[in-house]
XYZ file of C-alpha atoms in Angstrom:
503
model
C 47.802 -24.994 -6.601
C 47.017 -28.559 -5.519
C 45.197 -29.113 -2.249
C 42.980 -31.442 -0.262
C 39.461 -30.462 0.704
C 38.355 -29.799 4.238
C 34.602 -29.674 4.629
C 33.593 -26.856 6.977
C 30.383 -26.586 8.965
C 29.775 -22.995 7.909
C 27.324 -21.503 5.409
C 28.499 -18.113 4.160
C 25.873 -17.695 1.443
C 28.746 -16.544 -0.726
C 30.360 -19.750 -2.082
C 33.447 -19.174 0.030
C 36.736 -21.057 -0.287
C 39.039 -20.797 2.751
C 42.786 -20.819 2.090
C 45.783 -20.808 4.427
C 47.731 -17.486 4.423
C 50.972 -19.138 3.314
C 49.255 -20.965 0.452
C 47.477 -17.752 -0.567
C 50.778 -15.842 -0.600
C 52.459 -18.535 -2.647
C 49.545 -18.711 -5.082
C 49.227 -14.889 -5.195
C 45.639 -15.074 -4.100
C 43.878 -12.262 -2.257
C 40.634 -11.961 -0.277
C 37.572 -11.820 -2.564
C 39.518 -13.251 -5.535
C 37.500 -15.647 -7.680
C 38.985 -19.154 -7.957
C 38.096 -22.266 -9.881
C 38.165 -25.627 -8.098
C 38.619 -28.609 -10.401
C 38.499 -32.314 -9.703
C 37.934 -34.838 -12.459
C 35.121 -33.524 -14.634
C 33.683 -31.294 -11.903
C 34.294 -27.554 -11.701
C 32.993 -25.078 -9.146
C 33.755 -21.421 -8.524
C 34.263 -19.761 -5.166
C 35.357 -16.540 -3.500
C 38.589 -16.577 -1.510
C 38.749 -16.018 2.242
C 42.136 -16.265 3.941
C 42.688 -17.632 7.455
C 44.911 -19.955 9.448
C 42.017 -22.185 10.541
C 42.887 -24.356 7.530
C 46.341 -25.887 7.261
C 48.922 -25.727 4.508
C 47.813 -27.743 1.520
C 44.131 -27.595 2.533
C 41.185 -25.623 1.201
C 38.084 -25.182 3.317
C 34.794 -25.707 1.461
C 31.689 -23.929 2.804
C 28.337 -25.692 3.064
C 26.708 -23.547 0.378
C 29.208 -24.923 -2.152
C 28.571 -28.486 -0.955
C 24.825 -28.054 -1.510
C 25.369 -27.722 -5.272
C 28.641 -29.629 -5.762
C 29.419 -32.419 -3.296
C 33.031 -32.981 -2.268
C 34.396 -35.650 0.057
C 36.710 -34.933 2.986
C 40.369 -34.933 1.888
C 39.563 -35.065 -1.839
C 42.404 -33.932 -4.099
C 41.584 -30.800 -6.093
C 43.284 -28.153 -8.191
C 42.671 -24.492 -7.317
C 43.439 -21.828 -9.927
C 42.573 -18.113 -10.279
C 39.434 -17.776 -12.390
C 39.990 -14.315 -13.792
C 37.261 -11.819 -14.614
C 34.387 -13.259 -16.692
C 33.271 -11.549 -19.880
C 29.881 -10.865 -18.301
C 31.453 -8.151 -16.118
C 31.974 -6.129 -19.293
C 28.263 -6.453 -20.044
C 27.393 -5.274 -16.529
C 29.545 -2.184 -17.073
C 27.684 -1.656 -20.336
C 24.340 -1.582 -18.491
C 25.881 0.723 -15.867
C 26.479 3.183 -18.720
C 22.789 2.958 -19.621
C 23.243 0.935 -22.821
C 20.848 -1.769 -24.001
C 21.976 -5.372 -23.512
C 21.681 -7.997 -26.215
C 20.029 -11.353 -25.547
C 23.353 -13.233 -25.529
C 24.824 -10.733 -23.077
C 21.913 -11.157 -20.679
C 22.205 -14.942 -20.982
C 25.918 -14.733 -20.120
C 25.264 -12.609 -17.034
C 22.531 -14.928 -15.746
C 24.606 -18.070 -16.367
C 27.586 -16.574 -14.548
C 25.358 -15.570 -11.608
C 24.087 -19.147 -11.304
C 27.559 -20.655 -11.724
C 28.872 -18.193 -9.097
C 31.427 -16.779 -11.495
C 30.139 -13.371 -10.457
C 30.850 -12.260 -6.908
C 28.425 -10.373 -4.701
C 29.983 -7.007 -5.548
C 29.477 -7.634 -9.275
C 25.921 -8.904 -8.793
C 25.222 -5.808 -6.684
C 26.543 -3.637 -9.498
C 24.208 -5.377 -11.959
C 21.134 -5.003 -9.739
C 21.964 -1.353 -9.050
C 22.407 -0.682 -12.781
C 18.926 -2.118 -13.380
C 17.498 0.111 -10.637
C 19.088 3.241 -12.135
C 18.877 2.589 -15.884
C 16.035 0.075 -16.149
C 15.335 -2.545 -18.822
C 13.172 -2.330 -21.920
C 10.717 -5.108 -22.744
C 13.168 -6.906 -25.069
C 15.680 -7.086 -22.233
C 13.052 -8.139 -19.671
C 11.833 -10.993 -21.904
C 15.405 -12.200 -22.482
C 16.156 -11.985 -18.766
C 12.991 -13.917 -17.898
C 13.756 -16.813 -20.233
C 17.421 -16.924 -19.212
C 16.502 -17.039 -15.522
C 14.050 -19.888 -16.142
C 16.254 -21.973 -18.420
C 19.288 -21.904 -16.111
C 17.204 -23.775 -13.512
C 14.861 -26.740 -13.421
C 11.749 -26.834 -15.592
C 8.539 -28.623 -14.612
C 6.492 -30.505 -17.204
C 2.958 -31.293 -16.033
C 0.750 -33.311 -18.378
C -2.525 -32.083 -16.899
C -3.596 -28.976 -18.838
C -4.454 -26.119 -18.845
C -2.120 -24.882 -16.139
C -3.361 -21.884 -14.156
C -1.351 -19.655 -11.829
C -1.910 -16.706 -9.529
C 0.642 -14.376 -7.986
C 0.418 -11.345 -5.740
C 3.234 -8.835 -5.909
C 2.715 -8.420 -2.155
C 2.948 -5.556 0.246
C -0.324 -6.082 2.134
C -0.140 -7.702 5.589
C -2.350 -10.749 6.093
C -2.492 -11.716 2.425
C -3.385 -15.384 2.907
C -5.800 -15.135 -0.051
C -4.197 -17.836 -2.189
C -4.779 -20.446 0.515
C -8.440 -20.084 -0.495
C -7.972 -19.355 -4.201
C -5.939 -22.482 -5.030
C -8.380 -25.077 -3.619
C -11.370 -23.233 -5.121
C -9.796 -23.278 -8.589
C -8.655 -26.900 -8.276
C -12.095 -27.973 -7.016
C -13.523 -26.579 -10.266
C -11.359 -29.056 -12.210
C -8.505 -26.763 -13.242
C -4.812 -27.396 -12.633
C -2.957 -24.925 -10.413
C 0.552 -25.854 -9.159
C 1.173 -22.941 -6.788
C 4.762 -22.291 -5.825
C 5.131 -19.525 -3.284
C 7.864 -17.649 -1.499
C 8.657 -17.335 2.137
C 8.548 -13.882 3.669
C 11.403 -11.577 2.696
C 10.274 -8.319 4.267
C 6.690 -9.269 5.195
C 5.382 -11.018 8.311
C 4.309 -14.144 6.406
C 4.650 -15.431 2.863
C 2.131 -17.927 1.514
C 4.651 -20.745 2.027
C 5.076 -19.722 5.692
C 1.299 -19.872 6.207
C 0.778 -23.228 4.475
C 3.749 -24.729 6.338
C 1.697 -24.441 9.534
C -0.755 -26.943 7.988
C 1.479 -29.255 5.952
C 4.919 -29.792 4.428
C 5.840 -27.245 1.741
C 9.364 -28.444 0.896
C 8.892 -30.954 -1.900
C 10.899 -32.119 -4.910
C 9.869 -31.481 -8.501
C 8.984 -35.169 -8.917
C 6.754 -35.039 -5.829
C 5.035 -31.892 -7.101
C 4.443 -33.435 -10.514
C 2.897 -36.559 -8.909
C 0.661 -34.538 -6.577
C -0.537 -32.072 -9.209
C -1.285 -34.742 -11.784
C -3.257 -36.645 -9.119
C -5.301 -33.873 -7.448
C -4.766 -30.823 -9.675
C -3.034 -28.544 -7.169
C -0.262 -27.951 -4.666
C 0.834 -25.157 -2.334
C 4.604 -25.418 -1.960
C 7.723 -23.377 -1.301
C 9.486 -22.518 -4.559
C 12.880 -21.946 -2.951
C 13.667 -25.662 -2.694
C 13.022 -26.394 -6.372
C 15.892 -24.611 -8.141
C 13.361 -22.769 -10.300
C 15.073 -19.673 -11.731
C 18.026 -19.934 -9.283
C 19.487 -16.594 -10.404
C 16.412 -14.974 -8.898
C 17.149 -16.387 -5.448
C 20.650 -14.878 -5.630
C 19.600 -11.435 -6.874
C 16.800 -11.239 -4.270
C 19.431 -11.379 -1.506
C 21.178 -8.381 -3.063
C 17.892 -6.485 -3.473
C 17.065 -7.096 0.175
C 20.455 -5.771 1.347
C 20.169 -2.676 -0.836
C 16.422 -2.189 -0.184
C 15.736 -1.809 -3.904
C 13.403 -3.666 -6.262
C 14.148 -2.818 -9.920
C 10.936 -3.015 -11.932
C 12.368 -5.024 -14.816
C 13.992 -7.495 -12.443
C 10.732 -7.848 -10.486
C 8.847 -8.682 -13.682
C 11.478 -11.227 -14.728
C 11.625 -12.691 -11.237
C 7.894 -13.365 -11.094
C 7.385 -14.490 -14.673
C 10.508 -16.686 -14.887
C 9.118 -18.997 -12.221
C 5.740 -19.112 -13.970
C 7.546 -19.943 -17.214
C 9.575 -22.671 -15.464
C 6.493 -24.523 -14.178
C 4.711 -24.240 -17.536
C 1.931 -21.844 -16.498
C -0.350 -20.996 -19.421
C -2.936 -18.705 -17.784
C -1.614 -16.308 -15.147
C -3.464 -13.877 -12.909
C -1.330 -11.160 -11.327
C -2.696 -9.479 -8.196
C -1.427 -5.911 -7.746
C -2.523 -4.581 -4.344
C -2.735 -0.804 -4.518
C -3.009 1.763 -1.778
C -1.128 3.650 0.864
C 1.726 1.726 2.461
C 2.092 -1.005 -0.194
C 4.546 -1.469 -3.067
C 2.242 0.183 -5.615
C 0.488 3.198 -4.107
C -1.322 4.746 -7.113
C -3.769 3.428 -9.708
C -1.693 5.009 -12.467
C 1.386 3.056 -11.432
C -0.678 -0.128 -11.037
C -2.106 0.173 -14.564
C 1.364 0.780 -16.002
C 2.731 -2.296 -14.248
C -0.282 -4.325 -15.392
C 0.427 -3.423 -19.029
C 4.032 -4.605 -18.608
C 2.947 -7.961 -17.182
C 0.491 -8.505 -20.023
C 3.050 -7.567 -22.691
C 5.700 -9.793 -21.128
C 3.234 -12.674 -21.041
C 2.556 -12.266 -24.770
C 6.269 -12.474 -25.523
C 6.551 -15.665 -23.455
C 3.485 -17.310 -24.964
C 1.453 -16.939 -21.753
C -1.991 -15.391 -21.321
C -1.876 -12.869 -18.480
C -4.621 -10.916 -16.784
C -4.163 -8.478 -13.914
C -6.394 -7.688 -10.954
C -5.736 -4.354 -9.273
C -6.935 -4.926 -5.718
C -7.518 -2.766 -2.657
C -4.427 -2.725 -0.463
C -5.148 0.107 1.934
C -5.290 -2.065 5.066
C -4.478 -5.649 6.154
C -6.529 -8.473 4.643
C -8.706 -10.314 7.128
C -8.188 -9.994 10.861
C -4.794 -11.685 11.250
C -1.123 -11.216 10.374
C 1.499 -13.922 11.005
C 1.877 -17.550 9.782
C -0.177 -19.508 12.347
C -2.807 -16.813 12.830
C -3.319 -16.551 9.062
C -3.384 -20.338 8.629
C -6.072 -20.595 11.306
C -8.154 -17.837 9.704
C -7.851 -19.348 6.213
C -8.747 -22.819 7.468
C -11.824 -21.447 9.274
C -12.932 -19.733 6.055
C -12.517 -22.937 4.039
C -14.385 -25.035 6.619
C -17.320 -22.670 7.093
C -17.422 -20.836 3.764
C -17.434 -17.614 5.760
C -14.896 -15.184 7.124
C -13.760 -11.554 7.131
C -15.235 -9.672 4.184
C -11.857 -8.481 2.881
C -10.492 -12.041 2.771
C -13.569 -13.719 1.315
C -14.331 -11.042 -1.274
C -10.745 -10.830 -2.518
C -10.348 -14.616 -2.690
C -13.641 -15.051 -4.553
C -12.815 -12.187 -6.902
C -9.439 -13.657 -7.856
C -10.719 -17.235 -8.049
C -13.620 -16.079 -10.202
C -11.290 -14.470 -12.730
C -9.238 -17.681 -12.916
C -12.373 -19.790 -13.432
C -13.377 -17.553 -16.348
C -9.822 -17.604 -17.777
C -9.821 -21.408 -17.589
C -13.161 -21.710 -19.363
C -15.102 -23.376 -16.521
C -17.237 -20.305 -15.795
C -19.045 -18.016 -18.253
C -17.937 -14.402 -18.438
C -19.218 -12.493 -15.445
C -20.176 -15.655 -13.537
C -16.790 -16.630 -12.128
C -17.203 -15.035 -8.706
C -20.666 -16.561 -8.238
C -19.393 -20.052 -9.085
C -16.338 -19.555 -6.855
C -18.657 -18.643 -3.965
C -20.731 -21.791 -4.565
C -17.566 -23.926 -4.491
C -16.422 -22.322 -1.242
C -19.797 -22.432 0.531
C -20.516 -26.031 -0.585
C -17.380 -27.303 1.159
C -15.764 -28.492 -2.085
C -12.833 -26.095 -1.656
C -12.292 -27.359 1.902
C -12.262 -30.966 0.700
C -9.719 -30.051 -1.968
C -7.575 -28.335 0.686
C -7.753 -31.535 2.759
C -6.409 -33.436 -0.264
C -3.577 -30.914 -0.715
C -2.640 -31.126 2.983
C -2.688 -34.932 2.911
C -0.722 -35.332 -0.334
C 1.959 -32.940 0.918
C 2.398 -34.954 4.106
C 0.170 -33.156 6.623
C -2.862 -34.156 8.677
C -6.025 -33.480 6.639
C -8.114 -33.569 9.822
C -6.351 -30.551 11.341
C -8.830 -28.064 12.785
C -8.385 -24.324 13.408
C -8.188 -24.903 17.172
C -5.283 -27.325 16.585
C -3.119 -24.518 15.211
C -0.724 -23.342 17.963
C -0.763 -19.566 18.473
C 1.774 -17.564 20.486
C 0.486 -17.508 24.086
C 2.304 -14.332 25.135
C -0.187 -11.571 24.298
C -0.891 -7.901 24.790
C -3.993 -6.011 23.626
C -3.975 -2.330 22.683
C -7.191 -0.395 23.311
C -8.678 2.777 21.865
C -7.354 5.879 23.661
C -10.438 7.828 22.591
C -13.825 7.359 20.932
C -14.211 7.917 17.199
C -13.801 6.118 13.878
C -10.895 4.030 12.564
C -9.674 6.135 9.661
C -6.482 4.275 8.826
C -4.297 1.232 9.525
C -0.618 1.604 8.624
C 0.449 -1.466 6.612
C 4.168 -0.882 7.065
C 3.808 -0.388 10.811
C 1.725 -3.565 11.113
C 4.374 -5.595 9.310
C 7.163 -4.119 11.437
C 5.337 -4.900 14.683
C 4.489 -8.481 13.649
C 8.109 -9.104 12.675
C 9.333 -7.623 15.958
C 7.026 -10.104 17.721
C 8.884 -12.925 15.937
C 7.030 -13.550 12.668
C 7.641 -15.306 10.350
C 10.359 -17.380 12.051
C 8.181 -17.848 15.141
C 5.087 -19.295 13.489
C 2.765 -18.380 16.359
C 3.756 -14.714 16.402
C 1.728 -11.952 14.797
C -1.259 -9.663 15.233
C -5.026 -10.129 15.549
C -7.152 -7.099 14.626
C -10.395 -6.368 16.439
C -11.322 -3.414 14.210
C -11.024 -2.386 10.567
C -11.086 0.944 8.734
C -14.451 2.702 8.954
C -15.601 1.070 12.189
C -16.767 3.101 15.190
C -14.954 2.539 18.491
C -15.419 3.723 22.055
C -12.608 4.618 24.411
C -11.201 1.403 25.881
C -12.400 -0.887 23.053
C -9.772 -3.455 21.937
C -7.961 -2.473 18.720
C -5.416 -5.232 18.155
C -3.638 -8.006 20.029
C 0.039 -8.851 19.621
C 0.931 -12.562 19.877
C 4.455 -13.774 20.593
C 6.177 -16.977 21.653
C 8.510 -15.275 24.127
C 8.118 -12.458 26.646
C 11.213 -10.723 25.270
C 9.790 -10.604 21.756
C 6.436 -9.438 23.067
C 8.009 -6.604 25.064
C 9.953 -5.413 22.013
C 6.819 -5.509 19.851
C 4.847 -3.527 22.437
C 7.519 -0.813 22.529
C 7.522 -0.596 18.720
C 3.713 -0.538 18.544
C 3.563 2.355 20.979
C 6.058 4.262 18.868
C 4.450 3.517 15.472
C 0.799 3.764 16.612
C -0.532 1.724 13.617
C -4.263 2.438 14.007
C -5.539 5.980 13.511
C -8.749 7.017 15.291
C -10.485 10.315 14.563
C -13.809 11.951 15.314
C -16.146 13.175 12.612
C -14.781 16.727 13.039
C -11.228 16.468 11.736
C -10.121 20.079 12.176
C -11.449 23.394 13.482
C -10.285 26.628 11.869
C -11.211 30.001 13.354
C -11.091 33.555 11.999
C -7.676 34.720 10.862
């Protein structure tokens, strides 16, 4: 079928090609069919949608296709059915619980990136991994395939350090301190981070309050080779692009296959050339990894995968039983992190975790003797060297290095919850905290989130403030208040937990 392109102002996220009903009937095309669009030496794949908002002889091209393969308005193209790729047979093989060979994994990943696989087939693959898992041979092959189908970053300044938290703890702005501490010690740490998927703020969301995080690979290379560090959003870099596609499926299905999580994290480290990697596994009630046994098992997998990829990996199992610091939400966390960098002081949970992780990286990188990393990290933070390095990062990425904590705009619609009774704070529900902060508007509304006035173990009196919700709109605030009342995220108990009489 020959047609002329019509560029549509719609982003389906699904590489959609819109075809007129009469043309579809004539070409024997059906909704969700895979088609190949060819023009000159260019080829792109798309999924068919049928509608009369495009005329006969036209095909509508969605914006997501145009982002990877530019077409001009009215360009002549040939549209043909693509058929079922061979990789679908390999997906069925994994659905049966069989082990995949390296070449089969490579074919699946390439077809995901090229959009030869539709969402239903990608969903089948992700679900098969959730049910049947991957062994370490398969995980290593998947990791390399995911990295090599995207862009690779080559930084001359060595050694290259990296740190990654698997997430799950609200308020985890730790790496905003760790990266400048490590870079101030003379090591190289190009930190690419994600935006929030299910949390109230990813590291990229927090840093974006202070400076630009959407940079090109060339810009990152220039910045890192000049000052030794960056804090950027990885989603704009086409690093391991198959990961960005599978994450959307995982989010819809609310699953996170272990082997895919390992490959997802390590593929991006492999793509930017990381040599020494520290993985932070928060552990505790209400986070992704709730038991020490599970955390140790996952740690062993990360270390083994690193060996297979030629990377040295260490793992820090960290306390994840309550939010880190006193704030949750992009602007609130940015303000808290900036205050800590400027003063060298801050909430114990934030400072101690940041210094602990930075100290391990300093020892891994050979700039601190064994057992002295945390002490040297503290000296770098308290001396102001980490703050000066953060100023350099902010400036090089296009922000104002003179920004002060009070310059950070916070949501001005607020409501404070108080203690209904006297007692001790015995628990803070991580999942409830995240849900409330998101209901208030985070991370899309940068100023939305939560400020905590108490932490676990503290004594409170009836009427004492517990936490304040911040929002940028009254509507969002009202919704967050309703949810907070229902979820009741902070548990207060007296010293006598239960009385039992004679039976």
